[in-house]
Structure formats: C-alpha cells, structure tokens
PDB file of C-alpha atoms in Angstrom:
ATOM      1  CA  UNK Z 356      53.576 -37.379  57.771  1.00 42.00           C
ATOM      2  CA  UNK Z 357      51.304 -35.385  60.026  1.00 53.00           C
ATOM      3  CA  UNK Z 358      51.960 -34.703  63.668  1.00 60.00           C
ATOM      4  CA  UNK Z 359      48.710 -35.031  65.521  1.00 54.00           C
ATOM      5  CA  UNK Z 360      48.784 -37.619  68.259  1.00 64.00           C
ATOM      6  CA  UNK Z 361      48.295 -36.949  71.926  1.00 83.00           C
ATOM      7  CA  UNK Z 362      48.401 -33.198  72.151  1.00 93.00           C
ATOM      8  CA  UNK Z 363      48.557 -32.101  75.758  1.00 95.00           C
ATOM      9  CA  UNK Z 364      47.845 -28.638  77.084  1.00 96.00           C
ATOM     10  CA  UNK Z 365      51.098 -26.869  77.825  1.00 97.00           C
ATOM     11  CA  UNK Z 366      53.122 -29.023  75.465  1.00 97.00           C
ATOM     12  CA  UNK Z 367      55.671 -27.017  73.475  1.00 97.00           C
ATOM     13  CA  UNK Z 368      55.409 -28.171  69.872  1.00 97.00           C
ATOM     14  CA  UNK Z 369      58.026 -25.972  68.257  1.00 96.00           C
ATOM     15  CA  UNK Z 370      60.582 -23.320  69.038  1.00 97.00           C
ATOM     16  CA  UNK Z 371      62.327 -21.312  66.371  1.00 97.00           C
ATOM     17  CA  UNK Z 372      64.475 -18.182  66.187  1.00 98.00           C
ATOM     18  CA  UNK Z 373      64.360 -15.965  63.112  1.00 98.00           C
ATOM     19  CA  UNK Z 374      66.409 -12.837  62.390  1.00 98.00           C
ATOM     20  CA  UNK Z 375      64.594  -9.766  61.052  1.00 98.00           C
ATOM     21  CA  UNK Z 376      66.780  -7.338  59.107  1.00 98.00           C
ATOM     22  CA  UNK Z 377      65.962  -4.295  56.997  1.00 97.00           C
ATOM     23  CA  UNK Z 378      66.408  -6.629  54.038  1.00 97.00           C
ATOM     24  CA  UNK Z 379      63.626  -8.870  55.423  1.00 97.00           C
ATOM     25  CA  UNK Z 380      61.304  -5.864  55.457  1.00 98.00           C
ATOM     26  CA  UNK Z 381      62.078  -4.867  51.871  1.00 97.00           C
ATOM     27  CA  UNK Z 382      61.620  -8.461  50.725  1.00 97.00           C
ATOM     28  CA  UNK Z 383      58.291  -8.697  52.567  1.00 97.00           C
ATOM     29  CA  UNK Z 384      57.116  -5.349  51.161  1.00 97.00           C
ATOM     30  CA  UNK Z 385      57.672  -6.659  47.634  1.00 96.00           C
ATOM     31  CA  UNK Z 386      56.087 -10.040  48.276  1.00 97.00           C
ATOM     32  CA  UNK Z 387      53.000  -8.645  50.006  1.00 95.00           C
ATOM     33  CA  UNK Z 388      52.473  -5.370  48.171  1.00 91.00           C
ATOM     34  CA  UNK Z 389      52.517  -3.443  51.462  1.00 91.00           C
ATOM     35  CA  UNK Z 390      54.731  -0.481  50.598  1.00 93.00           C
ATOM     36  CA  UNK Z 391      53.933   1.608  53.645  1.00 92.00           C
ATOM     37  CA  UNK Z 392      57.131   3.671  53.929  1.00 94.00           C
ATOM     38  CA  UNK Z 393      57.265   3.310  57.724  1.00 94.00           C
ATOM     39  CA  UNK Z 394      58.613  -0.171  56.991  1.00 96.00           C
ATOM     40  CA  UNK Z 395      61.724   0.941  55.114  1.00 96.00           C
ATOM     41  CA  UNK Z 396      62.316   4.708  55.443  1.00 96.00           C
ATOM     42  CA  UNK Z 397      63.769   6.122  58.645  1.00 96.00           C
ATOM     43  CA  UNK Z 398      62.796   9.690  57.704  1.00 96.00           C
ATOM     44  CA  UNK Z 399      59.120   8.792  57.222  1.00 94.00           C
ATOM     45  CA  UNK Z 400      59.020   6.773  60.450  1.00 94.00           C
ATOM     46  CA  UNK Z 401      60.499   9.772  62.306  1.00 94.00           C
ATOM     47  CA  UNK Z 402      58.068  12.234  60.676  1.00 92.00           C
ATOM     48  CA  UNK Z 403      55.034  10.330  61.985  1.00 89.00           C
ATOM     49  CA  UNK Z 404      56.567   9.951  65.431  1.00 91.00           C
ATOM     50  CA  UNK Z 405      57.539   6.295  65.415  1.00 92.00           C
ATOM     51  CA  UNK Z 406      60.609   5.062  67.345  1.00 94.00           C
ATOM     52  CA  UNK Z 407      62.158   3.783  64.105  1.00 96.00           C
ATOM     53  CA  UNK Z 408      61.416   1.694  61.046  1.00 97.00           C
ATOM     54  CA  UNK Z 409      58.958  -1.035  62.071  1.00 96.00           C
ATOM     55  CA  UNK Z 410      58.601  -4.580  60.807  1.00 97.00           C
ATOM     56  CA  UNK Z 411      55.258  -5.125  59.079  1.00 96.00           C
ATOM     57  CA  UNK Z 412      52.928  -6.679  61.627  1.00 95.00           C
ATOM     58  CA  UNK Z 413      51.965  -9.119  58.913  1.00 96.00           C
ATOM     59  CA  UNK Z 414      55.612 -10.149  58.502  1.00 98.00           C
ATOM     60  CA  UNK Z 415      55.677 -11.090  62.176  1.00 98.00           C
ATOM     61  CA  UNK Z 416      52.302 -12.825  61.908  1.00 98.00           C
ATOM     62  CA  UNK Z 417      53.342 -14.775  58.821  1.00 98.00           C
ATOM     63  CA  UNK Z 418      56.734 -15.735  60.224  1.00 98.00           C
ATOM     64  CA  UNK Z 419      55.199 -16.829  63.535  1.00 98.00           C
ATOM     65  CA  UNK Z 420      52.830 -19.357  61.937  1.00 98.00           C
ATOM     66  CA  UNK Z 421      55.304 -20.793  59.421  1.00 97.00           C
ATOM     67  CA  UNK Z 422      56.881 -23.423  61.696  1.00 97.00           C
ATOM     68  CA  UNK Z 423      53.449 -24.629  62.878  1.00 97.00           C
ATOM     69  CA  UNK Z 424      52.185 -25.076  59.297  1.00 96.00           C
ATOM     70  CA  UNK Z 425      55.317 -27.077  58.511  1.00 95.00           C
ATOM     71  CA  UNK Z 426      54.777 -29.168  61.647  1.00 95.00           C
ATOM     72  CA  UNK Z 427      51.153 -29.838  60.637  1.00 94.00           C
ATOM     73  CA  UNK Z 428      52.222 -31.470  57.380  1.00 91.00           C
ATOM     74  CA  UNK Z 429      48.934 -30.823  55.595  1.00 91.00           C
ATOM     75  CA  UNK Z 430      48.491 -27.020  55.514  1.00 92.00           C
ATOM     76  CA  UNK Z 431      44.694 -27.504  55.297  1.00 93.00           C
ATOM     77  CA  UNK Z 432      44.735 -28.539  58.975  1.00 95.00           C
ATOM     78  CA  UNK Z 433      45.044 -24.857  59.895  1.00 97.00           C
ATOM     79  CA  UNK Z 434      41.445 -23.677  60.382  1.00 97.00           C
ATOM     80  CA  UNK Z 435      41.895 -20.159  61.692  1.00 98.00           C
ATOM     81  CA  UNK Z 436      44.668 -17.867  62.865  1.00 98.00           C
ATOM     82  CA  UNK Z 437      44.503 -14.510  64.583  1.00 98.00           C
ATOM     83  CA  UNK Z 438      46.843 -12.117  66.398  1.00 98.00           C
ATOM     84  CA  UNK Z 439      46.979  -8.759  68.106  1.00 97.00           C
ATOM     85  CA  UNK Z 440      49.969  -6.601  67.273  1.00 96.00           C
ATOM     86  CA  UNK Z 441      50.865  -5.453  70.761  1.00 96.00           C
ATOM     87  CA  UNK Z 442      54.460  -4.258  70.456  1.00 95.00           C
ATOM     88  CA  UNK Z 443      56.055  -3.065  67.236  1.00 95.00           C
ATOM     89  CA  UNK Z 444      59.433  -4.508  66.272  1.00 97.00           C
ATOM     90  CA  UNK Z 445      61.907  -1.735  65.473  1.00 97.00           C
ATOM     91  CA  UNK Z 446      64.385  -2.919  62.840  1.00 98.00           C
ATOM     92  CA  UNK Z 447      67.616  -0.916  62.503  1.00 96.00           C
ATOM     93  CA  UNK Z 448      69.179  -0.095  59.115  1.00 95.00           C
ATOM     94  CA  UNK Z 449      72.016  -2.478  59.918  1.00 95.00           C
ATOM     95  CA  UNK Z 450      72.159  -5.506  62.172  1.00 93.00           C
ATOM     96  CA  UNK Z 451      69.395  -7.969  62.982  1.00 97.00           C
ATOM     97  CA  UNK Z 452      66.610  -8.385  65.513  1.00 98.00           C
ATOM     98  CA  UNK Z 453      66.185 -11.935  66.840  1.00 98.00           C
ATOM     99  CA  UNK Z 454      62.533 -12.987  66.950  1.00 98.00           C
ATOM    100  CA  UNK Z 455      61.794 -15.986  69.158  1.00 98.00           C
ATOM    101  CA  UNK Z 456      58.776 -18.160  68.358  1.00 98.00           C
ATOM    102  CA  UNK Z 457      57.204 -20.857  70.518  1.00 98.00           C
ATOM    103  CA  UNK Z 458      54.092 -22.837  69.644  1.00 98.00           C
ATOM    104  CA  UNK Z 459      52.355 -24.238  72.722  1.00 98.00           C
ATOM    105  CA  UNK Z 460      49.168 -26.299  72.991  1.00 98.00           C
ATOM    106  CA  UNK Z 461      46.573 -23.992  74.587  1.00 98.00           C
ATOM    107  CA  UNK Z 462      43.463 -26.185  74.543  1.00 97.00           C
ATOM    108  CA  UNK Z 463      42.310 -29.480  73.087  1.00 96.00           C
ATOM    109  CA  UNK Z 464      38.721 -30.193  72.042  1.00 96.00           C
ATOM    110  CA  UNK Z 465      38.616 -33.927  71.420  1.00 94.00           C
ATOM    111  CA  UNK Z 466      34.931 -33.858  70.489  1.00 94.00           C
ATOM    112  CA  UNK Z 467      35.367 -31.201  67.803  1.00 95.00           C
ATOM    113  CA  UNK Z 468      38.686 -32.729  66.766  1.00 95.00           C
ATOM    114  CA  UNK Z 469      40.458 -29.400  67.111  1.00 96.00           C
ATOM    115  CA  UNK Z 470      43.149 -27.818  69.226  1.00 97.00           C
ATOM    116  CA  UNK Z 471      44.112 -24.242  69.955  1.00 98.00           C
ATOM    117  CA  UNK Z 472      47.802 -23.540  69.577  1.00 98.00           C
ATOM    118  CA  UNK Z 473      49.164 -20.419  71.273  1.00 98.00           C
ATOM    119  CA  UNK Z 474      52.084 -18.718  69.580  1.00 98.00           C
ATOM    120  CA  UNK Z 475      54.438 -16.928  71.921  1.00 98.00           C
ATOM    121  CA  UNK Z 476      56.482 -14.485  69.908  1.00 98.00           C
ATOM    122  CA  UNK Z 477      59.069 -12.337  71.639  1.00 98.00           C
ATOM    123  CA  UNK Z 478      62.013 -10.025  71.070  1.00 98.00           C
ATOM    124  CA  UNK Z 479      64.578  -9.783  73.883  1.00 96.00           C
ATOM    125  CA  UNK Z 480      62.113 -11.507  76.199  1.00 96.00           C
ATOM    126  CA  UNK Z 481      59.238  -9.111  75.500  1.00 97.00           C
ATOM    127  CA  UNK Z 482      56.127 -10.411  73.763  1.00 97.00           C
ATOM    128  CA  UNK Z 483      55.386  -8.674  70.464  1.00 97.00           C
ATOM    129  CA  UNK Z 484      52.102 -10.405  69.630  1.00 97.00           C
ATOM    130  CA  UNK Z 485      49.111 -10.812  71.899  1.00 96.00           C
ATOM    131  CA  UNK Z 486      46.461 -13.522  71.721  1.00 96.00           C
ATOM    132  CA  UNK Z 487      48.292 -15.149  68.825  1.00 98.00           C
ATOM    133  CA  UNK Z 488      46.151 -18.238  68.407  1.00 98.00           C
ATOM    134  CA  UNK Z 489      45.757 -20.840  65.713  1.00 98.00           C
ATOM    135  CA  UNK Z 490      42.998 -23.436  65.634  1.00 98.00           C
ATOM    136  CA  UNK Z 491      44.104 -26.694  64.049  1.00 97.00           C
ATOM    137  CA  UNK Z 492      42.457 -29.937  63.129  1.00 96.00           C
ATOM    138  CA  UNK Z 493      43.843 -32.726  65.272  1.00 93.00           C
TER     139      UNK Z 493
ATOM    140  CA  UNK O1364      40.295  13.447  59.167  1.00 71.00           C
ATOM    141  CA  UNK O1365      38.593  10.114  58.716  1.00 80.00           C
ATOM    142  CA  UNK O1366      34.937  10.221  59.795  1.00 84.00           C
ATOM    143  CA  UNK O1367      32.453   7.684  61.034  1.00 87.00           C
ATOM    144  CA  UNK O1368      30.528   8.019  57.762  1.00 88.00           C
ATOM    145  CA  UNK O1369      32.919   5.518  56.149  1.00 90.00           C
ATOM    146  CA  UNK O1370      31.371   2.626  58.104  1.00 94.00           C
ATOM    147  CA  UNK O1371      29.541   0.401  55.648  1.00 95.00           C
ATOM    148  CA  UNK O1372      31.650   1.404  52.652  1.00 94.00           C
ATOM    149  CA  UNK O1373      32.885  -1.460  50.500  1.00 96.00           C
ATOM    150  CA  UNK O1374      35.825  -1.792  48.132  1.00 96.00           C
ATOM    151  CA  UNK O1375      36.308  -4.638  45.694  1.00 95.00           C
ATOM    152  CA  UNK O1376      39.134  -5.754  43.466  1.00 93.00           C
ATOM    153  CA  UNK O1377      38.667  -4.338  39.970  1.00 89.00           C
ATOM    154  CA  UNK O1378      39.881  -7.527  38.316  1.00 93.00           C
ATOM    155  CA  UNK O1379      40.270 -11.098  39.528  1.00 96.00           C
ATOM    156  CA  UNK O1380      43.741 -11.946  40.800  1.00 96.00           C
ATOM    157  CA  UNK O1381      45.439 -14.958  39.202  1.00 96.00           C
ATOM    158  CA  UNK O1382      47.522 -16.748  41.835  1.00 96.00           C
ATOM    159  CA  UNK O1383      50.903 -17.722  40.427  1.00 95.00           C
ATOM    160  CA  UNK O1384      53.125 -20.489  41.761  1.00 96.00           C
ATOM    161  CA  UNK O1385      56.209 -18.287  41.842  1.00 96.00           C
ATOM    162  CA  UNK O1386      54.312 -15.571  43.738  1.00 97.00           C
ATOM    163  CA  UNK O1387      53.321 -18.105  46.402  1.00 97.00           C
ATOM    164  CA  UNK O1388      56.953 -19.220  46.680  1.00 97.00           C
ATOM    165  CA  UNK O1389      58.173 -15.609  46.855  1.00 97.00           C
ATOM    166  CA  UNK O1390      55.704 -14.941  49.674  1.00 97.00           C
ATOM    167  CA  UNK O1391      56.675 -18.131  51.540  1.00 97.00           C
ATOM    168  CA  UNK O1392      60.342 -17.102  51.413  1.00 97.00           C
ATOM    169  CA  UNK O1393      59.499 -13.599  52.627  1.00 98.00           C
ATOM    170  CA  UNK O1394      57.843 -15.006  55.768  1.00 98.00           C
ATOM    171  CA  UNK O1395      60.874 -17.198  56.477  1.00 97.00           C
ATOM    172  CA  UNK O1396      59.131 -20.475  55.657  1.00 96.00           C
ATOM    173  CA  UNK O1397      61.381 -23.518  55.496  1.00 95.00           C
ATOM    174  CA  UNK O1398      58.491 -25.786  54.483  1.00 94.00           C
ATOM    175  CA  UNK O1399      59.351 -27.702  51.284  1.00 92.00           C
ATOM    176  CA  UNK O1400      55.628 -28.085  50.527  1.00 90.00           C
ATOM    177  CA  UNK O1401      55.356 -24.287  50.228  1.00 94.00           C
ATOM    178  CA  UNK O1402      58.680 -23.690  48.489  1.00 95.00           C
ATOM    179  CA  UNK O1403      58.881 -26.357  45.804  1.00 94.00           C
ATOM    180  CA  UNK O1404      56.179 -27.836  43.567  1.00 93.00           C
ATOM    181  CA  UNK O1405      57.854 -31.265  43.429  1.00 94.00           C
ATOM    182  CA  UNK O1406      58.047 -31.415  47.219  1.00 92.00           C
ATOM    183  CA  UNK O1407      54.413 -30.318  47.452  1.00 91.00           C
ATOM    184  CA  UNK O1408      53.362 -33.107  45.109  1.00 91.00           C
ATOM    185  CA  UNK O1409      55.451 -35.615  47.042  1.00 90.00           C
ATOM    186  CA  UNK O1410      53.527 -34.482  50.126  1.00 86.00           C
ATOM    187  CA  UNK O1411      50.219 -35.247  48.420  1.00 88.00           C
ATOM    188  CA  UNK O1412      49.303 -31.705  47.357  1.00 88.00           C
ATOM    189  CA  UNK O1413      48.496 -30.713  43.764  1.00 88.00           C
ATOM    190  CA  UNK O1414      51.004 -27.869  43.814  1.00 91.00           C
ATOM    191  CA  UNK O1415      52.443 -25.377  46.301  1.00 93.00           C
ATOM    192  CA  UNK O1416      49.656 -23.852  48.388  1.00 93.00           C
ATOM    193  CA  UNK O1417      49.318 -20.352  49.790  1.00 94.00           C
ATOM    194  CA  UNK O1418      51.111 -19.614  53.057  1.00 96.00           C
ATOM    195  CA  UNK O1419      48.669 -18.961  55.929  1.00 96.00           C
ATOM    196  CA  UNK O1420      48.877 -15.187  55.571  1.00 97.00           C
ATOM    197  CA  UNK O1421      49.153 -15.027  51.775  1.00 96.00           C
ATOM    198  CA  UNK O1422      45.666 -13.598  51.365  1.00 93.00           C
ATOM    199  CA  UNK O1423      46.998 -10.352  52.801  1.00 94.00           C
ATOM    200  CA  UNK O1424      48.082  -9.752  49.185  1.00 95.00           C
ATOM    201  CA  UNK O1425      44.372  -9.607  48.299  1.00 92.00           C
ATOM    202  CA  UNK O1426      43.543  -7.602  51.400  1.00 91.00           C
ATOM    203  CA  UNK O1427      46.287  -5.105  50.509  1.00 90.00           C
ATOM    204  CA  UNK O1428      44.784  -4.507  47.073  1.00 91.00           C
ATOM    205  CA  UNK O1429      41.403  -3.530  48.466  1.00 93.00           C
ATOM    206  CA  UNK O1430      43.048  -1.627  51.314  1.00 90.00           C
ATOM    207  CA  UNK O1431      44.936   0.445  48.735  1.00 89.00           C
ATOM    208  CA  UNK O1432      41.607   1.362  47.131  1.00 91.00           C
ATOM    209  CA  UNK O1433      40.251   2.309  50.530  1.00 91.00           C
ATOM    210  CA  UNK O1434      43.283   4.525  51.236  1.00 87.00           C
ATOM    211  CA  UNK O1435      42.984   6.163  47.797  1.00 88.00           C
ATOM    212  CA  UNK O1436      39.304   7.044  48.391  1.00 90.00           C
ATOM    213  CA  UNK O1437      39.086  10.864  48.686  1.00 86.00           C
ATOM    214  CA  UNK O1438      36.252  10.427  51.225  1.00 84.00           C
ATOM    215  CA  UNK O1439      38.610   8.547  53.529  1.00 86.00           C
ATOM    216  CA  UNK O1440      41.583  10.904  53.713  1.00 81.00           C
ATOM    217  CA  UNK O1441      44.113   8.743  55.520  1.00 86.00           C
ATOM    218  CA  UNK O1442      47.911   9.030  55.212  1.00 83.00           C
ATOM    219  CA  UNK O1443      49.112   5.392  55.008  1.00 83.00           C
ATOM    220  CA  UNK O1444      52.173   6.345  57.096  1.00 83.00           C
ATOM    221  CA  UNK O1445      49.749   6.930  59.988  1.00 88.00           C
ATOM    222  CA  UNK O1446      48.201   3.469  59.734  1.00 87.00           C
ATOM    223  CA  UNK O1447      49.369   0.826  62.200  1.00 86.00           C
ATOM    224  CA  UNK O1448      47.946  -2.684  62.176  1.00 89.00           C
ATOM    225  CA  UNK O1449      46.194  -3.551  65.433  1.00 94.00           C
ATOM    226  CA  UNK O1450      44.699  -6.999  64.911  1.00 96.00           C
ATOM    227  CA  UNK O1451      44.335  -9.541  62.137  1.00 96.00           C
ATOM    228  CA  UNK O1452      42.482 -12.813  61.834  1.00 97.00           C
ATOM    229  CA  UNK O1453      41.963 -15.330  59.055  1.00 97.00           C
ATOM    230  CA  UNK O1454      39.309 -18.038  58.804  1.00 97.00           C
ATOM    231  CA  UNK O1455      40.261 -20.647  56.245  1.00 97.00           C
ATOM    232  CA  UNK O1456      37.579 -22.414  54.214  1.00 96.00           C
ATOM    233  CA  UNK O1457      39.967 -23.907  51.713  1.00 93.00           C
ATOM    234  CA  UNK O1458      43.586 -23.607  50.618  1.00 91.00           C
ATOM    235  CA  UNK O1459      44.702 -21.009  48.119  1.00 94.00           C
ATOM    236  CA  UNK O1460      46.628 -22.684  45.300  1.00 91.00           C
ATOM    237  CA  UNK O1461      48.411 -21.727  42.121  1.00 91.00           C
ATOM    238  CA  UNK O1462      45.934 -21.105  39.304  1.00 92.00           C
ATOM    239  CA  UNK O1463      43.158 -19.769  41.558  1.00 94.00           C
ATOM    240  CA  UNK O1464      41.348 -16.669  40.352  1.00 96.00           C
ATOM    241  CA  UNK O1465      40.577 -14.666  43.484  1.00 97.00           C
ATOM    242  CA  UNK O1466      38.335 -11.696  44.180  1.00 97.00           C
ATOM    243  CA  UNK O1467      38.167  -9.668  47.368  1.00 96.00           C
ATOM    244  CA  UNK O1468      35.625  -7.319  48.909  1.00 97.00           C
ATOM    245  CA  UNK O1469      36.528  -5.184  51.908  1.00 96.00           C
ATOM    246  CA  UNK O1470      33.796  -3.741  54.109  1.00 96.00           C
ATOM    247  CA  UNK O1471      34.527  -1.128  56.759  1.00 95.00           C
ATOM    248  CA  UNK O1472      32.477  -2.349  59.705  1.00 95.00           C
ATOM    249  CA  UNK O1473      33.499  -0.301  62.722  1.00 96.00           C
ATOM    250  CA  UNK O1474      34.867   3.087  63.742  1.00 95.00           C
ATOM    251  CA  UNK O1475      35.979   4.201  67.173  1.00 95.00           C
ATOM    252  CA  UNK O1476      37.841   7.377  68.134  1.00 92.00           C
ATOM    253  CA  UNK O1477      40.328   6.759  70.947  1.00 90.00           C
ATOM    254  CA  UNK O1478      42.242   9.875  71.991  1.00 88.00           C
ATOM    255  CA  UNK O1479      44.091  11.112  68.914  1.00 86.00           C
ATOM    256  CA  UNK O1480      43.700   7.764  67.154  1.00 90.00           C
ATOM    257  CA  UNK O1481      40.864   6.125  65.284  1.00 93.00           C
ATOM    258  CA  UNK O1482      40.325   2.367  65.378  1.00 94.00           C
ATOM    259  CA  UNK O1483      38.815   0.989  62.183  1.00 95.00           C
ATOM    260  CA  UNK O1484      37.464  -2.514  61.782  1.00 96.00           C
ATOM    261  CA  UNK O1485      37.294  -4.117  58.360  1.00 95.00           C
ATOM    262  CA  UNK O1486      36.311  -7.480  56.965  1.00 96.00           C
ATOM    263  CA  UNK O1487      37.691  -8.776  53.676  1.00 96.00           C
ATOM    264  CA  UNK O1488      35.943 -11.725  52.050  1.00 97.00           C
ATOM    265  CA  UNK O1489      38.081 -13.549  49.508  1.00 97.00           C
ATOM    266  CA  UNK O1490      36.299 -15.719  46.989  1.00 97.00           C
ATOM    267  CA  UNK O1491      37.089 -17.817  43.929  1.00 96.00           C
ATOM    268  CA  UNK O1492      34.338 -18.123  41.330  1.00 93.00           C
ATOM    269  CA  UNK O1493      31.901 -16.842  43.943  1.00 93.00           C
ATOM    270  CA  UNK O1494      32.881 -19.525  46.477  1.00 95.00           C
ATOM    271  CA  UNK O1495      34.323 -18.273  49.776  1.00 95.00           C
ATOM    272  CA  UNK O1496      37.990 -19.141  50.345  1.00 97.00           C
ATOM    273  CA  UNK O1497      39.141 -17.025  53.282  1.00 97.00           C
ATOM    274  CA  UNK O1498      37.597 -14.381  55.498  1.00 97.00           C
ATOM    275  CA  UNK O1499      40.070 -11.849  56.848  1.00 96.00           C
ATOM    276  CA  UNK O1500      39.204  -9.434  59.639  1.00 96.00           C
ATOM    277  CA  UNK O1501      41.432  -6.518  60.551  1.00 96.00           C
ATOM    278  CA  UNK O1502      41.643  -3.732  63.072  1.00 96.00           C
ATOM    279  CA  UNK O1503      43.688  -0.743  62.002  1.00 93.00           C
ATOM    280  CA  UNK O1504      44.867   2.161  64.135  1.00 91.00           C
ATOM    281  CA  UNK O1505      44.913   5.458  62.295  1.00 91.00           C
ATOM    282  CA  UNK O1506      47.320   7.630  64.285  1.00 83.00           C
ATOM    283  CA  UNK O1507      47.625  11.403  64.643  1.00 74.00           C
ATOM    284  CA  UNK O1508      44.029  12.068  63.652  1.00 67.00           C
ATOM    285  CA  UNK O1509      43.740  15.169  65.827  1.00 56.00           C
TER     286      UNK O1509
END
C-alpha cells in the first residue's frame, strides 16, 4: 500500500487544490486551540495593521502535508517537516481562496533510505510557504 | 515590550494531555485531510495501524497550550494579536495515537530585535511517559514592539 519505488528528483508526486474560507479558519481555531483573533475578526486584524483576516500559518502547513501523508500510506514514514511562513493568506469574510499544493521530490539519499520532498504551496501563483520540506523514509 | 531576559525561560503543561480519537479526527478534518487512516478507526486498522494516528501537525495542540502559558506570563507582555508565525519544524520520533498521555515543555531559546519586530525562537519537546515523541521548533515574529 505504500508508494516508495523509484523516486526521481523533480518528480511531481501529488498536486491538490484546497479552498480556504472563513469557516475553515474557525474550524481550525477550534481544532487546534489557536484562538488568535487575527484569524477570525476583521476589526482586530485591522487594529494591528494587517491587510485582513489571515489563515493560521499552521492551517496552511497542516493542509500542505496532508496529501503527502496519505500518499505515503504509513504515516510513520514522515520523519521531519518544516516550513517558513513567507506570505500570509488573507481570507475574506465571504468567498474562498484557492490554495494550490504540489509535492515534488527534492533529493534522494539512497544510502540513508530517505528522500526530501519539497512542498510548493501557492495562492494565485504566488508562493505562500518557503523552504517547505518533508523528509520521508523511502 | 518583550525583553531579551526571557531567553531560557521554560513553560510546561500543568497536566498531561490525554489524546482522544475524536480530537485527532477533528484535527484531521480541519487540515483538509482526506486520508481514511486519519479519519476513521476501522480504515486505520485495515491499513495496519492500531487506531487513527495524529496528523503531522497535530502536536501544535500541545505547543499551543504551552504557548498560551508563555503569553500569559506577566514578564513576557506580548499581545497575541501581534504574534505572527515565522517558521515551524517538527521532528518525529514516533506517531501520536489515541490514548497517549502527552506532556510538553517549551523553552525560549533565542531573541532578536529586527526593526520594530522581535523574532523569538522556541523549542517544544513533547513526551509521553518521559519518552520523547516529537520535537517542535518555532520562530515567532512579535510585531509592533516599538
């Protein structure tokens, strides 16, 4: 059930599009316990000088890795995962923001039995995460 | 204003956190997972797991608990609305699963003033019965500090 054979650098393993709505942010706030009001209140976001209500960075990080974990089959094959939050995702009170996710093989270490998977996560063609990298067991 | 004197401070969960199956499923749904092994115990067992396991970023629930203590510390003096997440990394030693009793300790390990912002580095070690499960490292931007 696991996908592991013949990973080649540059190979695109997965692409997925996910819609973020204000509802997604409220749901994530409840699930995670992160009730920072900048993620659901327009007035608070404006008071601290933000361009609007922002998606939790951790919502983007969690959503970005989900398809790769599913692809791996055994979730224990994920050894480490890190990201930089380079561009906040502004989520309007109504409507949806389309988040595009691609998982690409960045490096393969046959000796260690690991591979680095680069996650390319973008909104309207602009990357929202930097250095989003997962190390997996091959 | 947050000062450099907070480097080295630690915050730990007051009580162990009991991981519940439904909480893991709620979290998996919130991060748009479509993975049956994370969303349904029967599917997880069919896939050879004991039960649903924690999504890759689930331990942020533990990190959030100790972060809340940090933010509530009168010596720290940060308005959460001014906190923006800069970087996050997880190192996985084993899977989180339903029934685990988890503890977390957050240590503030770096401070850097950059213009009107402060960059704080923190490491959160999550353990179960004293055994390490996940190490989470974070960089937070505290905005509007001057």
